[in-house]
Amino acid sequence: MNDTLEIPAADTREQRWSKRLALWTAVLILANVLADVVIGSPMMVLPQLLDHFDTDQAAWLNASAMLAGAIWSPLLAKSSDLFGKRRILLTTLLLAGAGAVICLVAPTLWIFLLGRFFQGAAFAAVFLTVALARQICTPRVAMAVVGLVTSGSSVVGIIEPFLMQPIIELFGYRAVFLAAALLAGVAALCVRVFIPESPIRGSGRIDVGGALLLGGGLGAVLAYVSLGTHLGWCSGGLLALLAAGAAALAAWAFLALRVEEPIIDLRALSRPILLTLLALVLAAGSFRSMLQLTGIIAQVPPDLGLGYGLGAGETIAVLLAAPNLGIVLGGVCAGWVAGRFGPALPLVGGIAVGAVATFAMFAGVSALPVAIACGAMVGMAAGAIGASGYNLAASLEAPDRQGTIAGVVSVVLALGSVVVNFAGGEVLKATRIPGITADGAPVSTATGVYLYVTMAGVLFVLAAVPALLLARSGAGIRAQSSKRHNPITPSTTIAARSAGGESRRP
């Protein structure tokens, strides 16, 4: 791997916007687009996949890549701190491309799922691009770049269905995986040619055993939560999976407190970082569950007389597009604000916007203009919370461990999303109306929908508590100021590595 682009000193990092930085940002957004394509695009061809592989296991096909991402993330995050963010990002893109090729030619379901496992590595692209941006730019510029790279891919999410549908009609389900393989190749080439390597490397080794225990445990628990509705919460296989996941996580926690260099040093998680992760897991669950609810009520015609419902032809596309536009706006604004006032402030602002939009959905579930406005505001909250969460966690962590903490943020965001989506789904399932469907899918009572909205709103309020504590303490601002007065130089890089090694010793 060519390291001639590696940046050894702070004064060579990007300190202001330029054509070169705009190019870097575009390439990093392209890498994140791959993550969205890997997770979401196969759902466009789910019926064809079920028919081709002669299976009814839609849940496994739906969740496999995300669960694989949870397994990959701890190992890739730690590796990025030791071997360089650019190098691991490139590896991630190549793994995802190889997985797409396997899915493209897979003759059996098991080989297809193997391909989805490799594709799941693309999940790590988001936190790797964040960690890379934090180290190839000065803090103020980096926060704005993070806002762009974490939300810019949502623009593609708006136009992707319109671009892919005609291709799918011509070439079938394989078109999705061919597009993913080509995108991975182009993104990897652009990263290899244009993106510089991160300037700071940690010292030590990778706790492979700990990474496997943590990743496997997270994957197993998330699999239980994701697949329980479809396969049965008390089925023997899923209960065994849950028990294995819990045992793996317990073993990882036990070892992490005893080994010299754990994959995530639990002893080094400060109070501000723990407050940040708590705010993110609650807020992520809230906004993801509300985006899920918008998609559900968008399919319900008002003339069913349920007390809610918005489905009416082209309005569905508008309802689903509004959050994506909001994500872009929220992420970009949060990055800009974070560069000037610190990342805790836009985190609080994003949570506040999300809470207002959520409670406004009591009216929005039956009023299309209100629903569109609320969807856009929830999207803004999602963009602001994601960008601010990455910026805040990275600001609070030592430079040689920013890749690891960014990976933790990604896993926490996914965990909150999966768990609260499941809880919301169970609320709707418990309040279904027998014999009434919308487009063949069962529907719930208005009471169930209102309970769902209440749950999401309460979680937003709870998320505001740790976020306000962080804002009051000035979290992120002091760290940013300290870095501004202590720029990275070759000597301080060596000191950071040494200090990082010392801090991990019991």
Coordinates of C-alpha atoms in Angstrom, one line a residue:
M1 CA 0.0 0.0 0.0
N2 CA 1.3 3.4 -1.0
D3 CA 1.8 5.7 2.0
T4 CA 3.3 8.6 0.2
L5 CA 0.1 10.6 0.9
E6 CA 0.2 10.2 4.6
I7 CA 0.1 13.4 6.5
P8 CA 2.7 13.6 9.3
A9 CA 2.0 17.1 10.8
A10 CA -0.9 19.3 11.7
D11 CA 0.0 22.2 9.4
T12 CA -0.4 20.1 6.3
R13 CA -4.0 19.1 7.2
E14 CA -6.8 20.9 5.4
Q15 CA -7.5 24.1 7.3
R16 CA -10.1 25.6 4.9
W17 CA -12.4 24.6 2.1
S18 CA -10.7 24.1 -1.2
K19 CA -11.1 22.1 -4.5
R20 CA -9.0 19.3 -3.1
L21 CA -11.1 19.1 0.1
A22 CA -14.3 19.2 -2.0
L23 CA -13.0 16.2 -4.0
W24 CA -12.1 14.3 -0.8
T25 CA -15.6 14.9 0.6
A26 CA -17.2 13.7 -2.6
V27 CA -15.1 10.5 -2.6
L28 CA -16.0 9.8 1.1
I29 CA -19.7 10.3 0.4
L30 CA -19.4 7.9 -2.5
A31 CA -18.0 5.3 -0.1
N32 CA -21.0 5.8 2.2
V33 CA -23.4 5.5 -0.7
L34 CA -22.1 1.9 -1.0
A35 CA -23.2 1.2 2.6
D36 CA -26.7 2.4 1.8
V37 CA -26.9 0.4 -1.4
V38 CA -25.7 -2.8 0.4
I39 CA -28.2 -2.5 3.2
G40 CA -31.2 -1.2 1.3
S41 CA -31.2 -2.1 -2.4
P42 CA -31.7 -5.9 -2.0
M43 CA -35.1 -5.1 -0.5
M44 CA -36.2 -3.8 -3.9
V45 CA -35.8 -7.4 -5.3
L46 CA -36.8 -9.4 -2.2
P47 CA -39.7 -11.2 -4.0
Q48 CA -37.3 -12.3 -6.8
L49 CA -34.7 -13.5 -4.3
L50 CA -37.3 -15.5 -2.4
D51 CA -38.5 -17.1 -5.7
H52 CA -35.0 -17.7 -7.0
F53 CA -33.7 -19.5 -3.9
D54 CA -37.0 -21.2 -3.2
T55 CA -37.2 -20.0 0.4
D56 CA -39.6 -18.1 2.7
Q57 CA -36.8 -16.8 4.9
A58 CA -37.2 -13.1 4.0
A59 CA -36.1 -12.1 7.4
W60 CA -32.6 -13.6 7.0
L61 CA -32.3 -12.0 3.5
N62 CA -33.3 -8.6 4.9
A63 CA -31.1 -8.6 8.0
S64 CA -28.1 -10.5 7.0
A65 CA -25.9 -7.6 5.8
M66 CA -26.6 -5.4 8.8
L67 CA -25.9 -8.3 11.2
A68 CA -22.7 -9.0 9.4
G69 CA -21.8 -5.3 9.8
A70 CA -22.2 -5.6 13.6
I71 CA -19.7 -8.5 13.5
W72 CA -17.2 -6.7 11.3
S73 CA -17.3 -3.3 13.0
P74 CA -15.2 -3.9 16.2
L75 CA -12.4 -5.6 14.2
L76 CA -12.3 -3.0 11.5
A77 CA -12.5 0.0 13.9
K78 CA -9.6 -1.2 16.0
S79 CA -7.6 -2.0 12.8
S80 CA -8.1 1.5 11.5
D81 CA -6.4 3.0 14.5
L82 CA -3.4 0.7 14.1
F83 CA -3.0 0.5 10.4
G84 CA -4.5 3.7 9.0
K85 CA -8.1 4.7 8.3
R86 CA -7.6 4.9 4.5
R87 CA -6.1 1.5 4.3
I88 CA -8.9 -0.2 6.2
L89 CA -11.6 1.8 4.3
L90 CA -10.1 0.5 1.1
T91 CA -10.1 -3.0 2.5
T92 CA -13.7 -2.6 3.5
L93 CA -14.8 -1.5 0.0
L94 CA -13.0 -4.4 -1.6
L95 CA -14.6 -6.9 0.9
A96 CA -18.0 -5.4 0.0
G97 CA -17.3 -5.6 -3.7
A98 CA -16.2 -9.3 -3.4
G99 CA -19.4 -10.0 -1.4
A100 CA -21.5 -8.4 -4.2
V101 CA -19.8 -10.7 -6.8
I102 CA -20.5 -13.7 -4.7
C103 CA -24.2 -12.7 -4.4
L104 CA -24.3 -12.1 -8.1
V105 CA -23.2 -15.7 -9.0
A106 CA -24.5 -17.5 -5.9
P107 CA -26.1 -20.8 -6.9
T108 CA -27.5 -21.6 -3.4
L109 CA -29.0 -19.6 -0.5
W110 CA -26.0 -20.4 1.8
I111 CA -23.5 -19.1 -0.7
F112 CA -25.7 -16.0 -1.2
L113 CA -25.7 -15.4 2.6
L114 CA -21.9 -15.8 2.6
G115 CA -21.8 -13.0 0.0
R116 CA -24.0 -10.9 2.2
F117 CA -21.7 -11.5 5.1
F118 CA -18.8 -10.0 3.1
Q119 CA -21.0 -7.2 1.9
G120 CA -21.8 -6.3 5.5
A121 CA -18.3 -4.9 5.8
A122 CA -19.6 -1.9 4.0
F123 CA -21.4 -1.0 7.2
A124 CA -18.0 0.1 8.5
A125 CA -17.5 2.7 5.7
V126 CA -19.6 5.3 7.6
F127 CA -17.4 5.4 10.7
L128 CA -14.2 5.0 8.8
T129 CA -15.0 8.0 6.6
V130 CA -15.8 10.0 9.8
A131 CA -12.5 9.0 11.5
L132 CA -10.5 9.7 8.3
A133 CA -12.1 13.2 8.0
R134 CA -11.3 14.0 11.6
Q135 CA -7.6 13.4 10.9
I136 CA -7.0 14.8 7.5
C137 CA -8.6 18.1 8.4
T138 CA -8.3 20.5 11.3
P139 CA -11.1 20.1 13.8
R140 CA -13.3 23.0 12.7
V141 CA -13.2 21.9 9.0
A142 CA -13.5 18.2 9.9
M143 CA -16.8 18.7 11.7
A144 CA -18.4 20.3 8.6
V145 CA -17.0 17.4 6.5
V146 CA -18.4 14.9 8.9
G147 CA -21.8 16.5 8.5
L148 CA -21.6 16.1 4.8
V149 CA -20.2 12.5 4.6
T150 CA -22.7 11.2 7.1
S151 CA -25.8 12.7 5.4
G152 CA -24.8 13.3 1.8
S153 CA -25.6 9.7 0.7
S154 CA -29.3 10.3 1.5
V155 CA -29.5 12.3 -1.7
V156 CA -28.8 9.1 -3.6
G157 CA -31.5 7.4 -1.5
I158 CA -34.1 9.7 -3.1
I159 CA -33.3 8.9 -6.7
E160 CA -32.0 5.3 -6.3
P161 CA -35.5 3.6 -6.7
F162 CA -36.2 5.6 -9.9
L163 CA -32.7 4.6 -11.3
M164 CA -32.7 1.0 -10.3
Q165 CA -36.3 0.0 -11.1
P166 CA -36.0 0.0 -14.9
I167 CA -32.6 -1.9 -14.7
I168 CA -34.2 -4.5 -12.4
E169 CA -37.1 -5.0 -14.8
L170 CA -34.5 -5.7 -17.6
F171 CA -31.9 -7.8 -15.8
G172 CA -33.7 -9.2 -12.7
Y173 CA -32.4 -9.3 -9.1
R174 CA -28.8 -9.6 -10.2
A175 CA -28.8 -6.0 -11.4
V176 CA -28.7 -4.9 -7.7
F177 CA -25.5 -6.8 -7.0
L178 CA -23.9 -5.9 -10.2
A179 CA -24.5 -2.3 -9.4
A180 CA -23.1 -2.8 -5.9
A181 CA -19.9 -4.5 -7.2
L182 CA -19.3 -1.7 -9.7
L183 CA -19.9 1.0 -7.1
A184 CA -17.5 -0.8 -4.7
G185 CA -14.9 -0.9 -7.4
V186 CA -15.2 2.8 -8.3
A187 CA -15.3 3.9 -4.7
A188 CA -12.2 1.8 -3.9
L189 CA -10.3 3.2 -6.9
C190 CA -11.2 6.8 -5.9
V191 CA -10.1 6.3 -2.3
R192 CA -6.9 4.7 -3.5
V193 CA -6.1 7.5 -5.9
F194 CA -7.4 10.7 -4.2
I195 CA -7.7 10.2 -0.4
P196 CA -4.6 10.7 1.9
E197 CA -3.8 8.4 4.8
S198 CA -4.6 9.4 8.3
P199 CA -1.6 10.9 10.1
I200 CA -1.9 9.1 13.5
R201 CA -1.4 5.4 14.3
G202 CA -2.0 3.7 17.6
S203 CA 0.4 1.2 19.0
G204 CA -0.1 -2.4 20.2
R205 CA -2.0 -5.3 18.7
I206 CA -5.5 -6.4 17.9
D207 CA -7.3 -8.5 20.3
V208 CA -8.8 -10.8 17.7
G209 CA -10.5 -13.1 20.2
G210 CA -12.2 -10.1 21.9
A211 CA -13.2 -8.7 18.5
L212 CA -14.8 -12.1 17.6
L213 CA -16.6 -12.3 20.9
L214 CA -17.9 -8.7 20.7
G215 CA -18.9 -8.9 17.1
G216 CA -20.4 -12.3 17.3
G217 CA -22.3 -11.4 20.5
L218 CA -23.7 -8.2 19.0
G219 CA -24.6 -10.0 15.8
A220 CA -26.4 -12.8 17.6
V221 CA -28.4 -10.5 19.9
L222 CA -29.4 -8.2 17.0
A223 CA -30.4 -11.3 15.0
Y224 CA -32.7 -12.3 17.8
V225 CA -34.3 -8.9 18.0
S226 CA -34.5 -8.5 14.2
L227 CA -35.9 -12.0 13.3
G228 CA -38.0 -12.7 16.4
T229 CA -41.2 -11.2 14.8
H230 CA -40.8 -13.4 11.7
L231 CA -39.5 -16.6 13.2
G232 CA -41.1 -16.6 16.7
W233 CA -39.6 -15.2 19.9
C234 CA -39.7 -18.5 21.7
S235 CA -38.4 -20.7 18.8
G236 CA -35.6 -23.0 19.9
G237 CA -33.1 -21.8 17.3
L238 CA -33.6 -18.1 18.2
L239 CA -33.5 -18.7 21.9
A240 CA -30.2 -20.6 21.5
L241 CA -28.9 -17.7 19.4
L242 CA -29.8 -15.2 22.1
A243 CA -28.2 -17.3 24.8
A244 CA -25.0 -17.7 22.7
G245 CA -24.9 -13.9 22.0
A246 CA -25.4 -13.1 25.7
A247 CA -22.6 -15.5 26.7
A248 CA -20.3 -14.1 24.1
L249 CA -20.9 -10.5 25.2
A250 CA -20.4 -11.5 28.9
A251 CA -17.1 -13.3 28.0
W252 CA -15.9 -10.2 26.0
A253 CA -16.7 -7.9 28.9
F254 CA -14.9 -10.2 31.4
L255 CA -11.8 -10.3 29.1
A256 CA -11.9 -6.6 28.3
L257 CA -11.3 -5.7 31.9
R258 CA -8.3 -8.0 32.2
V259 CA -6.3 -8.0 28.9
E260 CA -3.7 -5.3 28.3
E261 CA -5.1 -4.1 25.0
P262 CA -8.8 -4.9 24.6
I263 CA -10.7 -4.2 21.4
I264 CA -12.6 -1.6 23.3
D265 CA -11.1 -0.4 26.6
L266 CA -14.1 -0.2 29.0
R267 CA -11.9 1.3 31.6
A268 CA -11.1 4.3 29.3
L269 CA -14.8 5.2 28.6
S270 CA -15.2 8.5 30.4
R271 CA -18.4 9.9 31.7
P272 CA -18.9 12.3 28.8
I273 CA -18.4 9.5 26.3
L274 CA -20.9 7.3 28.2
L275 CA -23.4 10.2 28.2
T276 CA -22.9 10.6 24.5
L277 CA -23.6 7.0 23.8
L278 CA -26.7 7.0 26.0
A279 CA -28.1 10.0 24.2
L280 CA -27.4 8.4 20.8
V281 CA -28.9 5.0 21.5
L282 CA -32.2 6.7 22.7
A283 CA -32.3 9.3 19.9
A284 CA -31.4 6.8 17.2
G285 CA -34.2 4.5 18.3
S286 CA -36.6 7.4 18.3
F287 CA -35.9 8.8 14.8
R288 CA -35.6 5.4 13.2
S289 CA -38.9 4.2 14.6
M290 CA -40.6 7.4 13.4
L291 CA -39.2 6.9 9.9
Q292 CA -40.5 3.3 10.0
L293 CA -43.9 4.6 11.1
T294 CA -44.1 7.1 8.3
G295 CA -43.5 4.3 5.8
I296 CA -46.3 2.3 7.4
I297 CA -49.0 4.9 7.5
A298 CA -48.0 6.1 4.1
Q299 CA -49.5 2.8 2.8
V300 CA -52.8 3.1 4.6
P301 CA -55.7 4.8 2.6
P302 CA -57.6 7.4 4.6
D303 CA -60.9 6.0 3.4
L304 CA -60.5 2.9 5.6
G305 CA -61.8 5.1 8.4
L306 CA -59.2 4.1 11.0
G307 CA -58.5 7.6 12.3
Y308 CA -55.2 7.7 10.5
G309 CA -53.8 7.0 7.0
L310 CA -52.1 9.0 4.2
G311 CA -51.8 6.6 1.3
A312 CA -52.8 8.1 -2.0
G313 CA -50.7 7.4 -5.1
E314 CA -47.8 9.9 -5.5
T315 CA -48.1 11.1 -1.9
I316 CA -46.3 8.0 -0.8
A317 CA -43.2 9.0 -2.8
V318 CA -43.3 12.5 -1.3
L319 CA -43.6 11.2 2.3
L320 CA -40.6 8.9 1.8
A321 CA -38.5 11.5 0.1
A322 CA -39.0 14.3 2.7
P323 CA -36.9 12.5 5.4
N324 CA -34.0 12.0 3.0
L325 CA -33.9 15.7 2.2
G326 CA -34.2 16.5 5.9
I327 CA -31.2 14.2 6.7
V328 CA -29.0 16.1 4.3
L329 CA -30.0 19.5 5.6
G330 CA -29.7 18.4 9.2
G331 CA -26.3 16.8 8.8
V332 CA -24.8 19.7 6.9
C333 CA -26.1 22.3 9.4
A334 CA -25.0 20.3 12.4
G335 CA -21.5 20.0 11.0
W336 CA -21.3 23.8 10.4
V337 CA -22.6 24.6 13.8
A338 CA -20.3 22.1 15.5
G339 CA -17.3 23.7 13.9
R340 CA -18.2 27.0 15.5
F341 CA -19.9 26.2 18.8
G342 CA -18.9 22.5 19.5
P343 CA -20.9 19.3 18.6
A344 CA -23.0 19.1 21.8
L345 CA -25.1 22.1 20.8
P346 CA -26.3 20.6 17.5
L347 CA -26.9 17.3 19.2
V348 CA -29.3 19.0 21.6
G349 CA -30.9 20.9 18.7
G350 CA -31.4 17.7 16.7
I351 CA -33.0 15.9 19.6
A352 CA -35.3 19.0 20.2
V353 CA -36.4 19.1 16.6
G354 CA -37.0 15.4 16.6
A355 CA -39.1 15.6 19.8
V356 CA -41.3 18.4 18.3
A357 CA -41.8 16.6 15.0
T358 CA -42.7 13.3 16.8
F359 CA -45.3 14.8 19.0
A360 CA -46.7 16.8 16.0
M361 CA -47.3 13.4 14.4
F362 CA -50.4 13.0 16.6
A363 CA -52.0 15.3 14.0
G364 CA -49.7 14.2 11.1
V365 CA -50.9 10.6 11.1
S366 CA -54.1 11.9 9.4
A367 CA -53.1 15.2 7.8
L368 CA -50.8 14.9 4.8
P369 CA -49.2 18.4 4.9
V370 CA -48.4 18.0 8.6
A371 CA -47.0 14.5 7.9
I372 CA -44.7 15.7 5.2
A373 CA -43.4 18.5 7.4
C374 CA -42.9 16.1 10.3
G375 CA -41.1 13.7 8.1
A376 CA -38.7 16.4 6.9
M377 CA -38.1 17.5 10.5
V378 CA -37.5 13.9 11.7
G379 CA -35.0 13.6 8.9
M380 CA -33.3 16.8 10.0
A381 CA -33.1 15.4 13.5
A382 CA -31.6 12.1 12.2
G383 CA -28.9 14.0 10.2
A384 CA -28.0 16.3 13.0
I385 CA -27.9 13.5 15.7
G386 CA -25.7 11.3 13.5
A387 CA -23.2 13.9 12.5
S388 CA -23.1 15.4 16.0
G389 CA -22.7 12.1 17.7
Y390 CA -19.7 11.2 15.6
N391 CA -18.2 14.6 16.1
L392 CA -18.7 14.7 19.8
A393 CA -17.4 11.2 20.5
A394 CA -14.3 11.8 18.4
S395 CA -13.7 15.1 20.1
L396 CA -13.7 13.4 23.5
E397 CA -11.3 10.6 22.5
A398 CA -7.6 10.5 22.0
P399 CA -6.5 10.9 18.3
D400 CA -5.1 7.4 18.1
R401 CA -8.4 5.8 19.2
Q402 CA -10.8 7.9 17.1
G403 CA -11.4 5.0 14.7
T404 CA -12.4 2.7 17.6
I405 CA -14.8 5.2 19.2
A406 CA -16.4 6.0 15.8
G407 CA -17.0 2.3 15.4
V408 CA -18.7 2.2 18.8
V409 CA -21.0 5.1 17.8
S410 CA -22.0 3.2 14.6
V411 CA -22.9 0.1 16.6
V412 CA -24.8 2.1 19.2
L413 CA -26.8 3.8 16.5
A414 CA -27.7 0.5 14.9
L415 CA -28.5 -1.1 18.3
G416 CA -30.9 1.7 19.2
S417 CA -32.5 1.6 15.7
V418 CA -33.1 -2.2 15.8
V419 CA -34.4 -2.4 19.4
V420 CA -36.8 0.5 19.2
N421 CA -38.1 -0.5 15.7
F422 CA -38.8 -3.9 17.2
A423 CA -40.6 -2.4 20.2
G424 CA -42.7 -0.2 17.9
G425 CA -43.5 -3.1 15.6
E426 CA -44.7 -5.1 18.7
V427 CA -47.0 -2.2 19.7
L428 CA -48.6 -2.2 16.2
K429 CA -48.8 -6.0 16.2
A430 CA -50.6 -6.0 19.5
T431 CA -53.2 -3.6 18.3
R432 CA -53.9 -5.1 14.9
I433 CA -57.5 -5.1 13.6
P434 CA -58.6 -8.5 12.4
G435 CA -59.8 -8.8 8.8
I436 CA -58.7 -5.3 7.7
T437 CA -55.6 -4.8 5.5
A438 CA -54.0 -2.1 3.4
D439 CA -52.3 -3.4 0.2
G440 CA -52.5 -6.9 1.7
A441 CA -50.7 -5.9 5.0
P442 CA -52.5 -5.9 8.4
V443 CA -53.3 -2.6 10.0
S444 CA -53.5 -1.4 13.6
T445 CA -55.9 0.7 15.5
A446 CA -55.4 4.5 15.9
T447 CA -54.7 3.8 19.6
G448 CA -51.7 1.6 18.6
V449 CA -50.4 4.3 16.3
Y450 CA -50.7 6.9 19.0
L451 CA -48.9 4.6 21.5
Y452 CA -46.2 4.2 19.0
V453 CA -45.8 8.0 18.6
T454 CA -45.8 8.4 22.4
M455 CA -43.1 5.9 22.9
A456 CA -40.8 7.6 20.3
G457 CA -41.5 11.0 21.8
V458 CA -40.7 9.9 25.3
L459 CA -37.4 8.4 24.1
F460 CA -36.5 11.7 22.5
V461 CA -37.2 13.5 25.8
L462 CA -35.1 11.0 27.7
A463 CA -32.3 11.4 25.1
A464 CA -32.3 15.2 25.8
V465 CA -31.2 14.7 29.4
P466 CA -27.7 13.4 28.8
A467 CA -27.4 15.7 25.8
L468 CA -28.2 18.7 27.9
L469 CA -25.7 17.6 30.5
L470 CA -23.0 17.4 27.8
A471 CA -23.9 20.8 26.5
R472 CA -23.8 22.4 30.0
S473 CA -20.4 20.9 30.7
G474 CA -19.0 22.2 27.4
A475 CA -18.1 18.7 26.2
G476 CA -16.3 18.7 22.9
I477 CA -15.5 22.5 23.1
R478 CA -12.6 22.0 25.5
A479 CA -11.3 19.0 23.6
Q480 CA -11.4 21.0 20.3
S481 CA -9.7 24.0 22.0
S482 CA -7.0 21.7 23.5
K483 CA -6.3 20.3 20.0
R484 CA -6.1 23.7 18.5
H485 CA -3.4 24.7 21.0
N486 CA -1.6 21.4 20.8
P487 CA -1.3 20.6 17.1
I488 CA -0.2 17.2 15.9
T489 CA 3.4 17.1 15.0
P490 CA 5.7 14.1 14.5
S491 CA 6.9 14.4 18.1
T492 CA 3.4 14.7 19.6
T493 CA 2.3 11.8 17.4
I494 CA 4.9 9.6 19.0
A495 CA 3.9 10.9 22.4
A496 CA 0.3 10.1 21.6
R497 CA 1.2 6.6 20.7
S498 CA 3.2 6.2 23.8
A499 CA 0.5 7.7 26.0
G500 CA -2.2 5.5 24.3
G501 CA -0.2 2.4 25.1
E502 CA 0.3 3.5 28.7
S503 CA -3.4 4.3 29.3
R504 CA -4.4 0.8 28.3
R505 CA -2.3 -0.9 30.9
P506 CA -4.2 -2.0 34.0

